[in-house]
Amino acid sequence: QVQLVESGGGLVQPGGSLRLSCAASGSIFRIDAMGWYRQAPGKERKLVATFTRGTTTNYADSVKGRFTVSRDDAKNTAYLQMNSLKPEDTAVYYCYANLLRFGHLPEDYWGQGTQVTVSS
């Protein structure tokens, strides 16, 4: 089995910073994509930032220049550095991974979500 465990959410004032972490564990053969989505109350889950194998990254327009996604391949861990946070960034942030387990086809996995609240 595979688990994605997130950490780093919390309450921050506008203009502040937070860093989210997501560690993937289990019988993982290869991670093809990993990153973050978010869901605000009453809204759909939307992409925030992801990376694929190699150096390709993809950011939502609303976070470009403020958020940075990175990874530590040796630890199967992804990070989301969030700077200049705004109240509209408030949401539950979900870690996402598309990965191969040994002997299986690629599958999507999701973390349990971590709350980020930006408020004064």
PDB file of C-alpha atoms in Angstrom:
ATOM      1  CA  GLN A   1       0.000   0.000   0.000  1.00  0.00           C
ATOM      2  CA  VAL A   2       0.948   3.634  -0.467  1.00  0.00           C
ATOM      3  CA  GLN A   3       0.410   6.499   1.928  1.00  0.00           C
ATOM      4  CA  LEU A   4       0.806  10.234   1.373  1.00  0.00           C
ATOM      5  CA  VAL A   5       1.273  12.071   4.652  1.00  0.00           C
ATOM      6  CA  GLU A   6       1.051  15.855   4.665  1.00  0.00           C
ATOM      7  CA  SER A   7       2.262  18.331   7.251  1.00  0.00           C
ATOM      8  CA  GLY A   8       2.831  22.036   7.655  1.00  0.00           C
ATOM      9  CA  GLY A   9      -0.598  23.617   7.418  1.00  0.00           C
ATOM     10  CA  GLY A  10      -1.912  26.170   9.886  1.00  0.00           C
ATOM     11  CA  LEU A  11      -3.009  29.736  10.458  1.00  0.00           C
ATOM     12  CA  VAL A  12      -0.943  32.573   9.028  1.00  0.00           C
ATOM     13  CA  GLN A  13      -1.450  36.298   8.561  1.00  0.00           C
ATOM     14  CA  PRO A  14      -1.744  37.825   5.094  1.00  0.00           C
ATOM     15  CA  GLY A  15       1.703  38.289   3.603  1.00  0.00           C
ATOM     16  CA  GLY A  16       3.110  35.429   5.635  1.00  0.00           C
ATOM     17  CA  SER A  17       4.654  32.135   4.579  1.00  0.00           C
ATOM     18  CA  LEU A  18       4.078  28.445   5.135  1.00  0.00           C
ATOM     19  CA  ARG A  19       5.811  25.324   3.915  1.00  0.00           C
ATOM     20  CA  LEU A  20       3.867  22.143   3.285  1.00  0.00           C
ATOM     21  CA  SER A  21       5.472  18.712   3.112  1.00  0.00           C
ATOM     22  CA  CYS A  22       4.166  15.467   1.662  1.00  0.00           C
ATOM     23  CA  ALA A  23       5.953  12.180   2.208  1.00  0.00           C
ATOM     24  CA  ALA A  24       5.031   9.139   0.127  1.00  0.00           C
ATOM     25  CA  SER A  25       5.676   5.749   1.646  1.00  0.00           C
ATOM     26  CA  GLY A  26       5.037   2.143   0.704  1.00  0.00           C
ATOM     27  CA  SER A  27       6.125  -0.184  -2.063  1.00  0.00           C
ATOM     28  CA  ILE A  28       6.840   2.570  -4.570  1.00  0.00           C
ATOM     29  CA  PHE A  29       8.686   1.774  -7.762  1.00  0.00           C
ATOM     30  CA  ARG A  30       8.542   5.166  -9.401  1.00  0.00           C
ATOM     31  CA  ILE A  31       6.813   8.534  -8.891  1.00  0.00           C
ATOM     32  CA  ASP A  32       5.741  10.051 -12.210  1.00  0.00           C
ATOM     33  CA  ALA A  33       4.072  13.176 -10.853  1.00  0.00           C
ATOM     34  CA  MET A  34       3.596  14.761  -7.468  1.00  0.00           C
ATOM     35  CA  GLY A  35       2.238  18.005  -6.138  1.00  0.00           C
ATOM     36  CA  TRP A  36      -0.603  19.887  -4.561  1.00  0.00           C
ATOM     37  CA  TYR A  37      -4.253  20.674  -5.118  1.00  0.00           C
ATOM     38  CA  ARG A  38      -6.527  22.749  -2.925  1.00  0.00           C
ATOM     39  CA  GLN A  39     -10.225  22.974  -2.177  1.00  0.00           C
ATOM     40  CA  ALA A  40     -11.897  25.997  -0.654  1.00  0.00           C
ATOM     41  CA  PRO A  41     -15.317  25.682   1.046  1.00  0.00           C
ATOM     42  CA  GLY A  42     -18.068  25.223  -1.532  1.00  0.00           C
ATOM     43  CA  LYS A  43     -15.630  25.067  -4.427  1.00  0.00           C
ATOM     44  CA  GLU A  44     -14.054  22.398  -6.598  1.00  0.00           C
ATOM     45  CA  ARG A  45     -10.623  20.949  -5.935  1.00  0.00           C
ATOM     46  CA  LYS A  46      -8.112  22.722  -8.148  1.00  0.00           C
ATOM     47  CA  LEU A  47      -4.474  22.325  -9.093  1.00  0.00           C
ATOM     48  CA  VAL A  48      -1.979  24.454  -7.197  1.00  0.00           C
ATOM     49  CA  ALA A  49       1.414  23.160  -8.327  1.00  0.00           C
ATOM     50  CA  THR A  50       2.805  19.878  -9.571  1.00  0.00           C
ATOM     51  CA  PHE A  51       5.997  18.462 -10.995  1.00  0.00           C
ATOM     52  CA  THR A  52       6.525  15.502 -13.278  1.00  0.00           C
ATOM     53  CA  ARG A  53       9.545  13.290 -13.736  1.00  0.00           C
ATOM     54  CA  GLY A  54      12.390  15.458 -14.855  1.00  0.00           C
ATOM     55  CA  THR A  55      12.098  19.178 -14.324  1.00  0.00           C
ATOM     56  CA  THR A  56       8.614  20.005 -15.595  1.00  0.00           C
ATOM     57  CA  THR A  57       6.519  22.027 -13.157  1.00  0.00           C
ATOM     58  CA  ASN A  58       3.013  23.373 -13.507  1.00  0.00           C
ATOM     59  CA  TYR A  59       1.503  26.199 -11.446  1.00  0.00           C
ATOM     60  CA  ALA A  60      -1.938  27.719 -11.193  1.00  0.00           C
ATOM     61  CA  ASP A  61      -1.875  31.298 -12.460  1.00  0.00           C
ATOM     62  CA  SER A  62      -3.066  32.537  -9.078  1.00  0.00           C
ATOM     63  CA  VAL A  63       0.066  31.270  -7.300  1.00  0.00           C
ATOM     64  CA  LYS A  64       2.787  31.910  -9.876  1.00  0.00           C
ATOM     65  CA  GLY A  65       5.608  33.929  -8.396  1.00  0.00           C
ATOM     66  CA  ARG A  66       4.459  33.227  -4.832  1.00  0.00           C
ATOM     67  CA  PHE A  67       4.486  29.426  -4.473  1.00  0.00           C
ATOM     68  CA  THR A  68       7.312  27.025  -5.282  1.00  0.00           C
ATOM     69  CA  VAL A  69       7.009  23.258  -5.544  1.00  0.00           C
ATOM     70  CA  SER A  70      10.108  21.146  -4.985  1.00  0.00           C
ATOM     71  CA  ARG A  71      11.013  17.582  -4.169  1.00  0.00           C
ATOM     72  CA  ASP A  72      13.514  15.284  -2.531  1.00  0.00           C
ATOM     73  CA  ASP A  73      13.608  12.143  -4.655  1.00  0.00           C
ATOM     74  CA  ALA A  74      15.645  10.219  -2.100  1.00  0.00           C
ATOM     75  CA  LYS A  75      12.878  10.728   0.453  1.00  0.00           C
ATOM     76  CA  ASN A  76       9.894  10.516  -1.945  1.00  0.00           C
ATOM     77  CA  THR A  77       8.862  13.871  -0.517  1.00  0.00           C
ATOM     78  CA  ALA A  78       7.362  16.960  -2.109  1.00  0.00           C
ATOM     79  CA  TYR A  79       7.307  20.446  -0.669  1.00  0.00           C
ATOM     80  CA  LEU A  80       5.222  23.520  -1.313  1.00  0.00           C
ATOM     81  CA  GLN A  81       6.761  26.798  -0.219  1.00  0.00           C
ATOM     82  CA  MET A  82       4.013  29.400  -0.016  1.00  0.00           C
ATOM     83  CA  ASN A  83       5.001  33.051   0.268  1.00  0.00           C
ATOM     84  CA  SER A  84       3.019  36.285   0.221  1.00  0.00           C
ATOM     85  CA  LEU A  85      -0.074  34.401   1.289  1.00  0.00           C
ATOM     86  CA  LYS A  86      -3.477  35.948   0.682  1.00  0.00           C
ATOM     87  CA  PRO A  87      -6.865  35.297   2.306  1.00  0.00           C
ATOM     88  CA  GLU A  88      -8.005  33.703  -0.967  1.00  0.00           C
ATOM     89  CA  ASP A  89      -5.332  31.026  -0.497  1.00  0.00           C
ATOM     90  CA  THR A  90      -7.366  29.678   2.411  1.00  0.00           C
ATOM     91  CA  ALA A  91      -8.304  26.079   1.629  1.00  0.00           C
ATOM     92  CA  VAL A  92      -7.622  22.463   2.415  1.00  0.00           C
ATOM     93  CA  TYR A  93      -4.459  21.510   0.578  1.00  0.00           C
ATOM     94  CA  TYR A  94      -4.189  17.963  -0.728  1.00  0.00           C
ATOM     95  CA  CYS A  95      -1.025  16.181  -1.740  1.00  0.00           C
ATOM     96  CA  TYR A  96      -1.285  14.250  -5.003  1.00  0.00           C
ATOM     97  CA  ALA A  97       0.924  11.630  -6.575  1.00  0.00           C
ATOM     98  CA  ASN A  98       0.769   9.514  -9.699  1.00  0.00           C
ATOM     99  CA  LEU A  99       3.051   6.600  -9.105  1.00  0.00           C
ATOM    100  CA  LEU A 100       3.844   2.992  -9.880  1.00  0.00           C
ATOM    101  CA  ARG A 101       3.885   0.286  -7.263  1.00  0.00           C
ATOM    102  CA  PHE A 102       5.909  -2.802  -8.014  1.00  0.00           C
ATOM    103  CA  GLY A 103       3.878  -5.008 -10.374  1.00  0.00           C
ATOM    104  CA  HIS A 104       1.071  -2.473 -10.871  1.00  0.00           C
ATOM    105  CA  LEU A 105       0.008   0.131 -13.409  1.00  0.00           C
ATOM    106  CA  PRO A 106       0.315   3.851 -12.567  1.00  0.00           C
ATOM    107  CA  GLU A 107      -2.322   5.044 -10.098  1.00  0.00           C
ATOM    108  CA  ASP A 108      -3.373   8.327  -8.493  1.00  0.00           C
ATOM    109  CA  TYR A 109      -3.047   8.761  -4.746  1.00  0.00           C
ATOM    110  CA  TRP A 110      -4.209  11.533  -2.432  1.00  0.00           C
ATOM    111  CA  GLY A 111      -3.224  12.669   1.026  1.00  0.00           C
ATOM    112  CA  GLN A 112      -5.708  13.348   3.791  1.00  0.00           C
ATOM    113  CA  GLY A 113      -5.486  17.120   3.385  1.00  0.00           C
ATOM    114  CA  THR A 114      -4.094  19.883   5.555  1.00  0.00           C
ATOM    115  CA  GLN A 115      -5.879  23.135   6.361  1.00  0.00           C
ATOM    116  CA  VAL A 116      -4.264  26.436   5.439  1.00  0.00           C
ATOM    117  CA  THR A 117      -5.984  29.541   6.772  1.00  0.00           C
ATOM    118  CA  VAL A 118      -4.805  33.030   5.877  1.00  0.00           C
ATOM    119  CA  SER A 119      -6.396  35.603   8.145  1.00  0.00           C
ATOM    120  CA  SER A 120      -5.528  38.574  10.302  1.00  0.00           C
TER     121      SER A 120
END
